[in-house]
């Protein structure tokens, strides 16, 4: 029985993050960009179909018509009352699976295969879904509650109804009002494009935020005993960074020890979400995930110590060919205690540029950005740059990460979807905003934006077209002088002005960039479209309206 | 006077290679892809205008109408005869510049500024152009001779007429008849696409050839005393590789010493000309250069010794931050004795993958491919992989290379055109050939081709569309198992079959690839077009005709 349970739980965990990511079209809490997961197995197990088709299907079939609804209300009054003890018997190994929500009891057995989040629902089998919904608040919509009511079998004994959970996000930090919030809980927000190009290094307050869970509570003061079990409570002075070697040896360091022990380095480096410009790809054809516009990217100067130095100090031979990957774990843990994690190849990890940072633009890293320690992996996608870093593990294997860019209708070929590490060349206009109205009499329009490419490949040219790509003109570029074109991890800002084309009422400003390896961007999403809306780097187009 | 001359010569050499490359639209001898040069200065000096506009202009203005021609013929009979002594007085520092060709004497003073090859013409000032035209045979057209006659001022004394030059290319090796010759002298030929994908490693006989000059005569037997001054005569057993350090120290090695002294490595690596698929870009908008189709690329297994080991042995600290570039010189020298050369960054040069090779696919490197030694720079453009290697020099500076991808009409921003080192992601269909007729009854079409990207970025996916890019399907890929996706220098071959779309008389097969950094290809040349037709990597389209 125990074995059976373990297997079920094992199976469950293989699926959970996957379903998390495919839960809803336009999901508010998708974690798809950024995680260590078991996507491959989940996908192969047919979860894709559930995730992508299941939502629509159950929305259609489960929607109750008015007559049915009235009937249900009558039925509800006559439903039996159950004690928590009884509910508990209908756990994940039972024939019929029950859950409770507030004072409702539901038999969800027939719903499990339709759950957009897959059998993650089993986490609450025989118990309350309330603590989970506290974290994944997208459940709290009229539509979802209506569906749930379709599975109602009774009421919960009032003495067993869970007390309202404290909001796991209530201890999140204050944020700058200029941030463009794409999701409140967990907090995901873009930098304001109108301010972004004013600063070569993005002020910390305006740096885009990509959180998967409540912000770990690293600044709690002594004596503050709020008991929020969903947030790991650590004090900066108590924070420890642990390094695990292949032969099981472990060392750990306080933040102060880390600062004193190793030489510090400062590097300008971009962090960009793999989902940046997803909304743009969604215009081409519907995709799933948080609808980032074009500023899920920022640039900061990070100060910290070389990862290589820490590894060497832990007795790890960074040229040991057995070690393929270095894994990172954050303090942000989900309700089951699983931390956010990611890995990078050892070859990258031993490079000059990879640091464990404690300063962001010259001050302690703010809570939203990984206080007290964050690994900075210049040239790689944001997902690898684990915040609230608490553990480093060297391994023969890559973190089981999934970053597909797979076209619908195509067979899934798993060897064709390695994890995203380095990023391709990207470029976007920040100002003017789309649909800005300009006076023809002004003659010209001022343009600003950013460009960046992964792997340290500096931007060598940025070009603008106002005639649909027929002709192009180069932009003035602002770059980090300390970085050469082969090791350019900071971004390139650009500014230029273009003449308003004669005789048109509207036109598109198009921007594109070229990186040091002469990589360029595709014209549209047609060759790069993928259902998860990742790595959209087609030419950026901003429509402008001309007032005569 | 001497100072003046030196300055003039210096100025001259700053221009020469530039003009060489821009000499003719559709030039048969353009060196634009592959060289160490002084393009920047030349371009800035306005040479671009001469190169690009001059050709057309002088073609228009210098073309003689019939009446004028008759008049000229009469004039010719009455022209004076000059001795070589007299011609010599009209050298490059004279007021009027004369040259001779065969028995003609020409005052070319007024032509110099229109010469597509720039003041390279001054090389022959006061003397015969014959030895130069022997190398640059594109002069020998009716049109050019006609223009020259327009400048005729006399006849050369018969005793001074140069003897016919031995053809500098007469000692070039035999070639396989399947090679598709794009230029005979110097020899430039593509691999036959119909055979290319039959072999993961291209047989040496079918490997594409990109020569700038006659093939150095490394296999000359003792006692063979042909006196061809345009070809460096070396015997393999006498060949020396010289390494020059920054402090002037020089070591040199015979091929045998090199083989014995250092450990040997074998690596599969592509060589691709920067002009590959130029003809395809020319379809989008006219470009200049040798009209390579899609197979100026091949893949071989190279065996040699690590460049790093040689440098270290010469006492060079490969981590010395003062050393920025490693330069290579070939044995192929132009009529002035200037060797072909190129450089790569020291960071690349000290990598595991860069070798000085002596074997190509298991046998001595054939003459056309650099016998006896060629530097192999995996992941970089062909131009850096200097053949007939005779000298290695470490330097603070990059070889003055120019590899623009500049749009016409745009201001030239020199910091935006660094040399091409790594190559962006490339993909092309080899079979079927364009305009192949297929039977609808066959139902499907078999497709094969190659994909490759620079910097060791392996190909992770190749996709085919037959509906203009609306939908895509993945291809089966053949790759070098010894290379991982982060260090993949060999190419990827692909094979697939597609269904013939119903109800069409013709359709395009489109192929595109994605590399390990998720770089993709642009849809068309519209964002990458450049006057030199370099690095064309837009989606490859092959039109197919359907027979019902």
Coordinates of N, CA and C in Angstrom, one line a residue, chain A residues 192-370:
Chain A
X192 N 8.1 49.7 -17.2 CA 7.3 50.6 -18.1 C 8.2 51.0 -19.3
X193 N 7.7 50.7 -20.5 CA 8.6 51.0 -21.7 C 9.0 52.5 -21.8
X194 N 8.1 53.3 -21.4 CA 8.4 54.8 -21.6 C 9.5 55.2 -20.7
X195 N 9.8 54.5 -19.7 CA 10.9 54.9 -18.8 C 12.2 54.0 -19.0
X196 N 12.0 52.9 -19.7 CA 13.1 51.9 -19.7 C 14.3 52.4 -20.4
X197 N 14.2 53.1 -21.5 CA 15.4 53.5 -22.2 C 16.0 54.8 -21.7
X198 N 15.4 55.3 -20.6 CA 16.0 56.5 -20.0 C 17.3 56.1 -19.2
X199 N 17.4 54.8 -18.9 CA 18.5 54.3 -18.0 C 19.2 53.2 -18.7
X200 N 20.5 53.3 -18.8 CA 21.3 52.2 -19.4 C 21.2 51.0 -18.4
X201 N 21.3 51.3 -17.1 CA 21.1 50.2 -16.1 C 19.7 50.5 -15.5
X202 N 18.8 49.6 -15.6 CA 17.4 49.8 -15.1 C 17.4 50.0 -13.6
X203 N 16.8 51.1 -13.1 CA 16.7 51.2 -11.7 C 16.0 50.0 -11.1
X204 N 16.5 49.5 -9.9 CA 15.9 48.3 -9.3 C 14.4 48.4 -9.2
X205 N 13.9 49.5 -8.9 CA 12.4 49.7 -8.7 C 11.7 49.4 -10.0
X206 N 12.3 49.7 -11.1 CA 11.7 49.5 -12.4 C 12.0 48.2 -13.2
X207 N 12.9 47.4 -12.6 CA 13.3 46.2 -13.1 C 12.1 45.2 -13.2
X208 N 11.9 44.6 -14.3 CA 10.8 43.7 -14.5 C 10.9 42.6 -13.4
X209 N 9.7 42.1 -13.0 CA 9.6 41.0 -12.0 C 8.9 39.8 -12.5
X210 N 9.6 38.7 -12.3 CA 9.0 37.4 -12.7 C 9.1 36.4 -11.5
X211 N 8.0 36.4 -10.8 CA 7.9 35.5 -9.6 C 7.0 34.3 -9.9
X212 N 7.3 33.2 -9.3 CA 6.5 32.0 -9.5 C 5.6 31.7 -8.3
X213 N 6.0 32.3 -7.1 CA 5.4 32.0 -5.9 C 5.5 33.2 -5.0
X214 N 5.0 33.2 -3.8 CA 5.2 34.3 -2.9 C 6.7 34.6 -2.7
X215 N 7.1 35.8 -2.5 CA 8.5 36.2 -2.3 C 9.0 35.6 -0.9
X216 N 10.0 34.8 -0.9 CA 10.5 34.3 0.3 C 10.8 35.5 1.3
X217 N 10.6 35.2 2.5 CA 10.5 36.3 3.5 C 11.9 36.5 4.2
X218 N 12.8 37.0 3.4 CA 14.2 37.0 4.0 C 14.5 38.2 4.9
X219 N 13.5 39.1 4.9 CA 13.8 40.3 5.8 C 13.0 40.3 7.0
X220 N 12.4 39.2 7.3 CA 11.6 39.2 8.6 C 12.4 39.6 9.8
X221 N 11.9 40.4 10.6 CA 12.6 40.8 11.8 C 12.4 39.7 12.9
X222 N 13.4 39.7 13.8 CA 13.3 38.8 14.9 C 12.0 39.1 15.7
X223 N 11.4 38.1 16.2 CA 10.2 38.3 17.1 C 8.9 38.4 16.3
X224 N 9.0 38.5 14.9 CA 7.8 38.5 14.1 C 7.5 37.0 13.8
X225 N 6.4 36.6 14.5 CA 6.1 35.2 14.4 C 4.9 34.8 13.5
X226 N 4.6 35.6 12.5 CA 3.5 35.3 11.6 C 3.8 33.8 11.1
X227 N 2.7 33.1 11.1 CA 3.0 31.7 10.7 C 2.4 31.3 9.4
X228 N 3.1 31.8 8.4 CA 2.6 31.6 7.0 C 3.4 30.4 6.4
X229 N 2.8 29.3 6.4 CA 3.6 28.1 6.0 C 4.0 28.0 4.5
X230 N 3.4 28.9 3.7 CA 3.7 28.8 2.3 C 4.9 29.7 2.0
X231 N 5.4 30.4 2.9 CA 6.6 31.2 2.6 C 7.8 30.8 3.5
X232 N 8.9 30.4 2.9 CA 10.0 30.1 3.7 C 10.5 31.3 4.4
X233 N 10.7 31.2 5.7 CA 11.1 32.3 6.5 C 12.6 32.3 6.8
X234 N 13.3 33.2 6.3 CA 14.7 33.2 6.6 C 15.1 34.6 6.8
X235 N 16.1 34.8 7.7 CA 16.7 36.1 7.9 C 18.0 36.2 7.1
X236 N 18.3 37.3 6.5 CA 19.5 37.4 5.7 C 20.7 36.9 6.5
X237 N 20.8 37.3 7.7 CA 22.0 36.9 8.5 C 22.0 35.4 8.8
X238 N 20.8 34.7 8.7 CA 20.8 33.3 8.9 C 20.9 32.5 7.5
X239 N 20.8 33.2 6.4 CA 20.7 32.5 5.1 C 22.0 31.8 4.9
X240 N 21.9 30.6 4.4 CA 23.1 29.8 4.1 C 23.0 29.3 2.6
X241 N 24.1 29.4 2.0 CA 24.2 28.8 0.6 C 25.0 27.5 0.8
X242 N 24.4 26.5 0.3 CA 24.9 25.1 0.4 C 25.5 24.7 -1.0
X243 N 26.6 24.1 -1.0 CA 27.2 23.5 -2.2 C 27.4 22.0 -2.1
X244 N 26.7 21.3 -3.0 CA 26.8 19.8 -2.9 C 27.7 19.3 -4.0
X245 N 28.7 18.5 -3.7 CA 29.6 18.0 -4.7 C 29.1 16.6 -5.1
X246 N 29.7 16.0 -6.1 CA 29.3 14.7 -6.6 C 29.6 13.6 -5.6
X247 N 30.6 13.7 -4.8 CA 30.8 12.7 -3.9 C 30.2 12.9 -2.5
X248 N 29.1 13.8 -2.6 CA 28.3 13.9 -1.4 C 28.8 15.0 -0.4
X249 N 30.0 15.5 -0.6 CA 30.5 16.5 0.3 C 29.7 17.7 0.2
X250 N 29.4 18.4 1.4 CA 28.6 19.6 1.4 C 29.4 20.7 2.1
X251 N 29.4 21.8 1.6 CA 29.8 23.0 2.4 C 28.7 24.0 2.3
X252 N 28.7 24.8 3.4 CA 27.8 25.9 3.3 C 28.4 27.2 3.8
X253 N 27.8 28.3 3.4 CA 28.4 29.6 3.6 C 27.3 30.6 4.0
X254 N 27.6 31.5 4.9 CA 26.7 32.6 5.1 C 27.0 33.6 4.0
X255 N 26.1 34.6 3.9 CA 26.3 35.7 2.9 C 27.6 36.4 3.2
X256 N 27.8 36.7 4.5 CA 29.0 37.4 4.9 C 30.3 36.6 4.6
X257 N 30.2 35.3 4.9 CA 31.4 34.5 4.6 C 31.7 34.5 3.1
X258 N 30.6 34.4 2.3 CA 30.8 34.4 0.8 C 31.4 35.7 0.4
X259 N 31.0 36.8 0.9 CA 31.5 38.1 0.5 C 33.0 38.2 0.9
X260 N 33.3 37.7 2.1 CA 34.7 37.8 2.6 C 35.7 36.8 1.9
X261 N 35.2 35.7 1.5 CA 36.0 34.6 1.1 C 36.5 34.7 -0.3
X262 N 35.7 35.3 -1.2 CA 36.0 35.3 -2.6 C 36.1 36.8 -3.1
X263 N 36.8 36.9 -4.2 CA 37.0 38.1 -4.9 C 35.7 38.6 -5.5
X264 N 35.4 39.9 -5.5 CA 34.1 40.3 -6.0 C 34.3 40.8 -7.5
X265 N 33.3 40.6 -8.3 CA 33.3 41.1 -9.7 C 32.0 41.8 -9.9
X266 N 32.0 42.7 -10.8 CA 30.8 43.4 -11.2 C 30.6 43.3 -12.7
X267 N 29.4 42.9 -13.1 CA 29.1 42.8 -14.5 C 27.8 43.3 -14.9
X268 N 27.7 44.0 -16.0 CA 26.4 44.5 -16.5 C 25.8 43.3 -17.3
X269 N 24.6 43.0 -16.9 CA 24.0 41.8 -17.6 C 22.4 41.9 -17.6
X270 N 21.9 41.6 -18.8 CA 20.5 41.6 -19.0 C 19.8 40.4 -18.4
X271 N 18.6 40.5 -17.9 CA 17.7 39.4 -17.6 C 16.5 39.6 -18.5
X272 N 16.2 38.5 -19.2 CA 15.0 38.5 -20.1 C 14.3 37.3 -19.9
X273 N 13.0 37.4 -19.8 CA 12.1 36.3 -19.6 C 11.9 35.6 -21.0
X274 N 11.9 34.3 -21.0 CA 11.7 33.6 -22.3 C 10.4 33.9 -22.9
X275 N 9.5 34.4 -22.1 CA 8.1 34.7 -22.6 C 8.0 36.2 -23.0
X276 N 9.1 36.9 -23.0 CA 9.0 38.3 -23.4 C 8.5 38.4 -24.8
X277 N 7.6 39.4 -25.1 CA 6.9 39.6 -26.3 C 5.9 38.4 -26.7
X278 N 5.5 37.7 -25.7 CA 4.5 36.6 -26.0 C 3.2 37.2 -26.5
X279 N 2.8 38.3 -26.0 CA 1.5 38.9 -26.5 C 1.6 39.2 -28.0
X280 N 2.8 39.6 -28.4 CA 3.0 39.9 -29.8 C 2.9 38.6 -30.6
X281 N 3.4 37.5 -30.1 CA 3.3 36.2 -30.8 C 1.8 35.8 -30.9
X282 N 1.1 36.1 -29.8 CA -0.3 35.8 -29.7 C -1.1 36.5 -30.7
X283 N -0.7 37.6 -31.2 CA -1.3 38.4 -32.3 C -1.3 37.6 -33.5
X284 N -0.1 36.9 -33.7 CA 0.0 36.1 -34.9 C -0.9 34.9 -34.9
X285 N -0.8 34.1 -33.7 CA -1.7 33.0 -33.5 C -1.7 32.7 -32.0
X286 N -2.8 32.3 -31.5 CA -3.0 32.2 -30.1 C -2.0 31.3 -29.4
X287 N -1.4 31.8 -28.3 CA -0.4 31.0 -27.5 C -0.9 31.0 -26.1
X288 N -0.2 30.2 -25.3 CA -0.6 30.1 -23.9 C 0.5 30.7 -23.0
X289 N 0.1 31.3 -21.9 CA 1.0 31.8 -21.0 C 0.7 33.3 -20.6
X290 N 1.5 33.8 -19.7 CA 1.4 35.1 -19.2 C 1.6 36.1 -20.4
X291 N 0.7 37.0 -20.6 CA 0.8 37.8 -21.8 C 1.7 39.0 -21.7
X292 N 3.0 38.7 -21.6 CA 4.1 39.7 -21.6 C 4.0 40.6 -22.9
X293 N 4.1 41.9 -22.7 CA 4.4 42.7 -23.9 C 5.9 42.7 -24.1
X294 N 6.4 43.8 -24.5 CA 7.8 43.8 -24.9 C 8.9 44.2 -23.9
X295 N 8.5 44.3 -22.6 CA 9.5 44.8 -21.6 C 9.6 43.8 -20.4
X296 N 9.5 42.5 -20.7 CA 9.9 41.5 -19.7 C 11.4 41.3 -19.8
X297 N 12.1 42.4 -19.7 CA 13.6 42.4 -19.9 C 14.1 43.7 -19.2
X298 N 15.2 43.6 -18.5 CA 15.9 44.7 -17.9 C 17.4 44.5 -17.9
X299 N 18.1 45.5 -17.5 CA 19.6 45.4 -17.5 C 20.1 46.0 -16.2
X300 N 20.9 45.2 -15.5 CA 21.4 45.8 -14.3 C 22.9 45.4 -14.2
X301 N 23.6 46.1 -13.2 CA 25.0 45.8 -12.9 C 25.0 45.0 -11.7
X302 N 25.5 43.8 -11.8 CA 25.4 42.9 -10.7 C 26.8 42.7 -10.1
X303 N 26.9 42.6 -8.8 CA 28.1 42.4 -8.1 C 28.0 41.2 -7.2
X304 N 29.1 40.3 -7.3 CA 29.1 39.1 -6.6 C 30.4 38.4 -6.7
X305 N 30.4 37.1 -6.5 CA 31.6 36.3 -6.5 C 31.5 35.3 -7.6
X306 N 32.6 34.9 -8.2 CA 32.5 33.9 -9.3 C 32.0 32.6 -8.8
X307 N 31.1 32.0 -9.5 CA 30.6 30.7 -9.2 C 31.8 29.7 -9.2
X308 N 32.7 29.9 -10.2 CA 33.8 29.0 -10.3 C 34.7 29.0 -9.1
X309 N 34.8 30.1 -8.5 CA 35.6 30.2 -7.2 C 35.0 29.4 -6.1
X310 N 33.7 29.5 -6.0 CA 32.9 28.8 -5.0 C 33.1 27.3 -5.2
X311 N 32.9 26.9 -6.4 CA 32.9 25.5 -6.8 C 34.3 24.9 -6.5
X312 N 35.3 25.6 -6.9 CA 36.7 25.2 -6.6 C 37.0 25.1 -5.1
X313 N 36.5 26.0 -4.4 CA 36.6 26.0 -2.9 C 36.0 24.8 -2.3
X314 N 34.9 24.4 -2.9 CA 34.2 23.2 -2.4 C 34.8 21.9 -2.9
X315 N 36.0 22.0 -3.5 CA 36.8 20.9 -3.9 C 36.3 20.3 -5.3
X316 N 35.6 21.1 -6.0 CA 35.0 20.6 -7.3 C 36.0 21.0 -8.4
X317 N 36.4 20.0 -9.2 CA 37.2 20.3 -10.4 C 36.3 20.7 -11.5
X318 N 36.4 22.0 -11.8 CA 35.4 22.6 -12.8 C 35.7 22.1 -14.2
X319 N 36.8 21.3 -14.4 CA 37.1 20.7 -15.7 C 36.8 19.2 -15.7
X320 N 36.3 18.7 -14.6 CA 35.9 17.3 -14.5 C 34.8 17.0 -15.5
X321 N 35.2 16.1 -16.5 CA 34.3 15.9 -17.6 C 33.0 15.1 -17.2
X322 N 33.0 14.6 -16.0 CA 31.8 13.9 -15.5 C 30.7 14.9 -15.1
X323 N 31.2 16.0 -14.7 CA 30.2 17.1 -14.3 C 29.7 17.8 -15.5
X324 N 28.4 17.6 -15.8 CA 27.8 18.2 -17.0 C 27.1 19.5 -16.6
X325 N 26.4 19.5 -15.5 CA 25.6 20.6 -15.2 C 25.7 21.1 -13.7
X326 N 25.4 22.3 -13.5 CA 25.4 22.9 -12.2 C 24.0 23.4 -11.9
X327 N 23.4 22.8 -10.9 CA 22.0 23.1 -10.6 C 21.9 24.1 -9.5
X328 N 20.8 24.9 -9.6 CA 20.5 25.9 -8.5 C 19.1 25.7 -8.0
X329 N 19.0 25.9 -6.7 CA 17.7 25.9 -6.0 C 17.5 27.2 -5.3
X330 N 16.2 27.7 -5.4 CA 15.8 28.9 -4.8 C 15.1 28.6 -3.4
X331 N 14.8 29.7 -2.7 CA 14.1 29.6 -1.5 C 12.6 29.6 -1.7
X332 N 12.2 29.9 -3.0 CA 10.7 29.9 -3.3 C 10.3 28.5 -3.5
X333 N 9.5 28.0 -2.5 CA 9.1 26.6 -2.6 C 7.6 26.6 -2.7
X334 N 7.1 25.6 -3.4 CA 5.6 25.4 -3.6 C 5.0 24.7 -2.4
X335 N 3.7 24.6 -2.4 CA 3.1 24.0 -1.1 C 3.6 22.7 -0.7
X336 N 4.2 22.0 -1.7 CA 4.7 20.6 -1.3 C 6.2 20.7 -0.8
X337 N 6.7 21.9 -0.8 CA 8.1 22.1 -0.4 C 9.1 22.0 -1.5
X338 N 8.7 21.8 -2.8 CA 9.6 21.7 -3.9 C 10.1 23.1 -4.3
X339 N 11.4 23.3 -4.3 CA 11.9 24.6 -4.6 C 11.9 24.8 -6.1
X340 N 11.9 26.1 -6.5 CA 12.2 26.5 -7.9 C 13.6 26.1 -8.2
X341 N 13.9 25.6 -9.3 CA 15.3 25.3 -9.7 C 15.6 25.3 -11.2
X342 N 16.8 25.3 -11.5 CA 17.2 25.3 -12.9 C 18.7 24.9 -13.0
X343 N 19.2 24.6 -14.1 CA 20.6 24.2 -14.2 C 21.3 24.9 -15.4
X344 N 22.6 25.0 -15.4 CA 23.3 25.5 -16.6 C 24.5 24.5 -16.8
X345 N 25.0 24.4 -18.1 CA 26.1 23.5 -18.3 C 27.3 24.0 -17.5
X346 N 28.1 23.0 -17.1 CA 29.3 23.3 -16.4 C 30.3 24.2 -17.2
X347 N 30.3 24.0 -18.5 CA 31.1 24.8 -19.3 C 30.8 26.3 -19.2
X348 N 29.5 26.6 -19.1 CA 29.1 27.9 -18.8 C 29.4 28.3 -17.4
X349 N 29.1 27.4 -16.4 CA 29.3 27.7 -15.0 C 30.7 28.1 -14.6
X350 N 31.7 27.6 -15.3 CA 33.1 27.9 -15.0 C 33.6 29.1 -15.7
X351 N 32.7 29.7 -16.4 CA 33.2 30.9 -17.2 C 33.4 32.1 -16.3
X352 N 34.1 33.1 -16.8 CA 34.4 34.3 -16.0 C 33.2 35.0 -15.6
X353 N 32.1 35.0 -16.4 CA 31.0 35.9 -16.2 C 30.0 35.4 -15.2
X354 N 29.9 34.2 -14.9 CA 28.9 33.7 -14.0 C 29.2 34.0 -12.5
X355 N 28.3 34.7 -11.9 CA 28.5 35.1 -10.5 C 27.3 34.7 -9.6
X356 N 27.6 34.6 -8.3 CA 26.6 34.5 -7.3 C 26.6 36.0 -6.8
X357 N 25.5 36.7 -7.1 CA 25.4 38.1 -6.9 C 24.7 38.4 -5.5
X358 N 25.2 39.5 -4.9 CA 24.6 40.0 -3.7 C 24.2 41.5 -3.9
X359 N 24.7 42.1 -4.9 CA 24.4 43.5 -5.2 C 23.7 43.6 -6.5
X360 N 22.8 44.5 -6.6 CA 22.1 44.8 -7.9 C 22.2 46.3 -8.0
X361 N 22.9 46.8 -9.0 CA 23.1 48.2 -9.2 C 23.6 48.9 -7.9
X362 N 24.6 48.2 -7.3 CA 25.3 48.8 -6.2 C 24.7 48.7 -4.8
X363 N 23.5 48.1 -4.7 CA 22.8 47.9 -3.4 C 22.4 46.5 -3.2
X364 N 22.1 46.1 -2.0 CA 21.7 44.7 -1.7 C 20.6 44.4 -2.7
X365 N 20.6 43.2 -3.2 CA 19.5 42.8 -4.1 C 18.2 42.9 -3.4
X366 N 17.2 43.6 -4.0 CA 15.9 43.7 -3.4 C 15.2 42.4 -3.3
X367 N 14.2 42.3 -2.4 CA 13.5 41.0 -2.2 C 12.9 40.4 -3.5
X368 N 12.3 41.3 -4.3 CA 11.7 40.8 -5.6 C 12.7 40.2 -6.5
X369 N 14.0 40.6 -6.4 CA 15.0 40.2 -7.4 C 15.9 39.1 -6.8
X370 N 15.6 38.6 -5.6 CA 16.4 37.4 -5.2 C 17.2 37.5 -3.9

